[in-house]
PDB file of C-alpha atoms in Angstrom:
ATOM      1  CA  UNK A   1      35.045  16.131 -39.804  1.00 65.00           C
ATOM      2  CA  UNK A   2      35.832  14.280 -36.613  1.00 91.00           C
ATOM      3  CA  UNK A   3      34.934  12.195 -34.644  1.00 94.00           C
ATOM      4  CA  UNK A   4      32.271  12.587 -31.799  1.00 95.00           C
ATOM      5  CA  UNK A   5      31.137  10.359 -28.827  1.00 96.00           C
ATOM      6  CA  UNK A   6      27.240  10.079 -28.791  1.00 94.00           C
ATOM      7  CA  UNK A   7      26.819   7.641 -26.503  1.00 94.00           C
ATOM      8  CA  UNK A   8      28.777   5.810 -23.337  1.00 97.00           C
ATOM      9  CA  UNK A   9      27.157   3.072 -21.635  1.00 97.00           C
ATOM     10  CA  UNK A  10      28.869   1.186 -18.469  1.00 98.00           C
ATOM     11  CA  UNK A  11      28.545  -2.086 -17.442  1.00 98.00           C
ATOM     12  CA  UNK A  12      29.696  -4.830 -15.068  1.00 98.00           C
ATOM     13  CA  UNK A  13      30.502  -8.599 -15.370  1.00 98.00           C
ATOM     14  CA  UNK A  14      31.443 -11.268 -14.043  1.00 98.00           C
ATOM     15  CA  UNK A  15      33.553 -15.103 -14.164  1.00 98.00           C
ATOM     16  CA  UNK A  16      32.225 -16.690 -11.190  1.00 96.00           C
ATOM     17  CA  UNK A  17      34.283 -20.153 -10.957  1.00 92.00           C
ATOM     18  CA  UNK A  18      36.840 -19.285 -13.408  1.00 94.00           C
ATOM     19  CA  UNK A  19      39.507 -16.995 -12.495  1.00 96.00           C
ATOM     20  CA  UNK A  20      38.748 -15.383 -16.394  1.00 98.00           C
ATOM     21  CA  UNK A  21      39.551 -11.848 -16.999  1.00 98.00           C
ATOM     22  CA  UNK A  22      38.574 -11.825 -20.974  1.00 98.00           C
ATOM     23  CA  UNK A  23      35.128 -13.716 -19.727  1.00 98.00           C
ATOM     24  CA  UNK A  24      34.331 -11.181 -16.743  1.00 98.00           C
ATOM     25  CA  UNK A  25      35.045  -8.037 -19.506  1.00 98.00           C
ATOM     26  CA  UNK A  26      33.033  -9.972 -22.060  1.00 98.00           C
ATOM     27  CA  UNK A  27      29.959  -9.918 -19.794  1.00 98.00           C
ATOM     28  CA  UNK A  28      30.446  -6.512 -18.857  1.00 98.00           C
ATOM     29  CA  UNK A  29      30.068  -5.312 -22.177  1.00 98.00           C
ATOM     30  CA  UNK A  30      27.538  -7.720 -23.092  1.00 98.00           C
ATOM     31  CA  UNK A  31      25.909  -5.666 -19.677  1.00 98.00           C
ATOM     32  CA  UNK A  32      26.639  -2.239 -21.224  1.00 97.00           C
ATOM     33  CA  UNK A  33      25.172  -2.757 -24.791  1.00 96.00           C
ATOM     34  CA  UNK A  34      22.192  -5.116 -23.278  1.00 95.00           C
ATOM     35  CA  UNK A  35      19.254  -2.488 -23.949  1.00 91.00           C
ATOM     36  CA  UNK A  36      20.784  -0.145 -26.784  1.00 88.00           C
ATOM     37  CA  UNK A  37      19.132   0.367 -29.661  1.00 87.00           C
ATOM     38  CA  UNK A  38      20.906   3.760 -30.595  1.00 89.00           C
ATOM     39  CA  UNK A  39      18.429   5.053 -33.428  1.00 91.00           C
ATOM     40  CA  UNK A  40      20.539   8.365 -32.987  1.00 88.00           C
ATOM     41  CA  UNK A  41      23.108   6.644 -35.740  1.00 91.00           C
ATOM     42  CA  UNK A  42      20.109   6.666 -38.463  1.00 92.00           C
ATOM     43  CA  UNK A  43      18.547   9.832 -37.731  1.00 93.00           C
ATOM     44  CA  UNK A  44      22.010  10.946 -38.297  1.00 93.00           C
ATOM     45  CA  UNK A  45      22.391  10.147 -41.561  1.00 94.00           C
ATOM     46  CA  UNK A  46      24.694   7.763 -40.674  1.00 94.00           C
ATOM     47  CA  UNK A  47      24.398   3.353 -40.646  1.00 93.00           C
ATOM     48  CA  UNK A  48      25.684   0.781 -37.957  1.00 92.00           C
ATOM     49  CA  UNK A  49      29.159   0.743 -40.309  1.00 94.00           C
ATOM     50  CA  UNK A  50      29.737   4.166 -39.117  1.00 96.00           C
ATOM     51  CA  UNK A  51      30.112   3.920 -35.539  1.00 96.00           C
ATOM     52  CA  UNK A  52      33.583   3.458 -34.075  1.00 97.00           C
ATOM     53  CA  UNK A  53      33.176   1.569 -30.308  1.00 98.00           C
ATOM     54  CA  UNK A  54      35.563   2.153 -28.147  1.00 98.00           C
ATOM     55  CA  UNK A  55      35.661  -0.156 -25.109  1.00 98.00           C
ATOM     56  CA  UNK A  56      37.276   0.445 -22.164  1.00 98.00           C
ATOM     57  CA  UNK A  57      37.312  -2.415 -19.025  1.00 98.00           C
ATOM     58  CA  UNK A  58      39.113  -2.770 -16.011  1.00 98.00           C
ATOM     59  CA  UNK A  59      40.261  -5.981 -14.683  1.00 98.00           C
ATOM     60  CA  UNK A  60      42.574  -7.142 -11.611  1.00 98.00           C
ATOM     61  CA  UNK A  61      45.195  -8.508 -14.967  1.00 98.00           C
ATOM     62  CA  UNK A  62      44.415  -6.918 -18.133  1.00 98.00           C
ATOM     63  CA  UNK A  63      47.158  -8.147 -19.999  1.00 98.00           C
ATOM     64  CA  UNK A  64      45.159 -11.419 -19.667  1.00 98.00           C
ATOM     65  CA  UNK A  65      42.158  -9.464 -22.011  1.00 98.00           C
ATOM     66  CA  UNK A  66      42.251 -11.469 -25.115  1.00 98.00           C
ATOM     67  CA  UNK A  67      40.383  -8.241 -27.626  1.00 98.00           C
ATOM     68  CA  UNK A  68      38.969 -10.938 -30.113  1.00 97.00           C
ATOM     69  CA  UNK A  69      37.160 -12.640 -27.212  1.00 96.00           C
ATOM     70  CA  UNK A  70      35.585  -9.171 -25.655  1.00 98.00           C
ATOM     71  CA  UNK A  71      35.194  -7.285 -28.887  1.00 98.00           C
ATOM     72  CA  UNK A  72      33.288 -10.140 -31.131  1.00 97.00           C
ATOM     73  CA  UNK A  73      30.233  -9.195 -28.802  1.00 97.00           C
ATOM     74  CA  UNK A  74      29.554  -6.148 -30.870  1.00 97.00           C
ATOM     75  CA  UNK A  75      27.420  -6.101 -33.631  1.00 94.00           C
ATOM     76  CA  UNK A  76      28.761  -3.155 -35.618  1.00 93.00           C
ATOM     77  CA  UNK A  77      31.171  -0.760 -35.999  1.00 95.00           C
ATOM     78  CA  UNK A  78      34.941  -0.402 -36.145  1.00 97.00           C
ATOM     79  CA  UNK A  79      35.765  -1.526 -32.671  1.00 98.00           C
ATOM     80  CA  UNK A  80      38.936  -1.019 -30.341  1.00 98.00           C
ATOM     81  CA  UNK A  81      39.604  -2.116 -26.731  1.00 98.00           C
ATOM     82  CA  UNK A  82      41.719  -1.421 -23.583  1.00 98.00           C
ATOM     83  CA  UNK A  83      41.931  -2.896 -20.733  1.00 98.00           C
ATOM     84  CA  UNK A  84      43.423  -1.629 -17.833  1.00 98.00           C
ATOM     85  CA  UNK A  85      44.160  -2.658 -14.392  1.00 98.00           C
ATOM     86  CA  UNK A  86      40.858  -2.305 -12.096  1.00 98.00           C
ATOM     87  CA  UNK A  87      37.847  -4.478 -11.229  1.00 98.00           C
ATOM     88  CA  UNK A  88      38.161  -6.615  -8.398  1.00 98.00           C
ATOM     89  CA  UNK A  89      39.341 -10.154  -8.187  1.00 97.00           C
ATOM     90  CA  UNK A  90      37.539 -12.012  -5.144  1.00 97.00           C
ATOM     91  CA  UNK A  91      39.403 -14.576  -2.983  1.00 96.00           C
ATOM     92  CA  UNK A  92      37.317 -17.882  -3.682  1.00 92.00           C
ATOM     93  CA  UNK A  93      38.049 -20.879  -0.712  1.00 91.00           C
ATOM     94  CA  UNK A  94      38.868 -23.764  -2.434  1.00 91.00           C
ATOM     95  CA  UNK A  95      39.072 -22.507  -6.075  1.00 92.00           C
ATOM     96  CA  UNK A  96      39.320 -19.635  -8.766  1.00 94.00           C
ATOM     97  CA  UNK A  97      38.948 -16.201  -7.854  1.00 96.00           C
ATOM     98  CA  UNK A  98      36.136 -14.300  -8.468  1.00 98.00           C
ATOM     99  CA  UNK A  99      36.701 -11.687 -11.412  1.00 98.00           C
ATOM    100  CA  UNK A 100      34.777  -8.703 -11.478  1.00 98.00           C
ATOM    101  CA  UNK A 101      35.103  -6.522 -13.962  1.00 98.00           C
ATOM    102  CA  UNK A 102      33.962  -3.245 -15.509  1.00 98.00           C
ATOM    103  CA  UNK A 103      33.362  -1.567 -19.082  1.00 98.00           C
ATOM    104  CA  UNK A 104      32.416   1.689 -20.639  1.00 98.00           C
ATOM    105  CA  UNK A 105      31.724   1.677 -24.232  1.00 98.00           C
ATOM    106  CA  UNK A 106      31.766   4.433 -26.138  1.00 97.00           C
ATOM    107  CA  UNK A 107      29.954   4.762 -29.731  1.00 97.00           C
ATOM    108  CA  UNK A 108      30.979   7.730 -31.209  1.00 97.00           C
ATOM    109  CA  UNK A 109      30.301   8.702 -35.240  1.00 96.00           C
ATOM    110  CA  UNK A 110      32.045  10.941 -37.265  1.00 94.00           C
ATOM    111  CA  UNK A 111      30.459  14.272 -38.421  1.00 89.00           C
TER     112      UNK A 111
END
């Protein structure tokens, strides 16, 4: 058996006042998941313990990312992340930047 991806949502986020990288890639994938119910994983055979979530995000300084902080917003599964450089980070007058980031998360079940 191996693994196979069933589903890949993408979503975007945001740390307004800031400057946060791990807060802007916890909203995006807090955006992605937002209206999943995924009943693909049951009629499968399979249960929420099976899925392995893989999350990808992009922000202007990923090796800011703290994983426990991003990944905690997922229910189930055996999670992962990377984060790589991308996003955007928005000059702010007179404070933080605005951090924009991005996230695709992909559930994928072995079979």
């Amino acid at each position: 058996m191996a693994l196979k991806p069933m589903v890949i949502e993408m979503g975007m986020g945001m740390d307004v006042h800031g400057g946060d990288c791990t807060k802007a890639a916890r909203r995006a994938v807090e955006a992605a998941i937002r209206h999943n119910g995924l009943p693909l994983v049951r009629q499968l055979g399979k249960g929420p313990q099976d899925m392995h979530v893989e999350v990808l995000v992009g922000v202007p300084r990923p090796e800011t990312v703290k994983a426990e902080g991003v990944l905690d917003v997922l229910p189930f599964g055996t999670k992962s992340l990377k984060a790589v450089h991308g996003g955007l980070e928005v000059p702010f007058p007179g404070g933080d930047p605005i951090i924009v980031a991005t996230a695709a998360v992909t559930v994928s079940l072995d079979l």
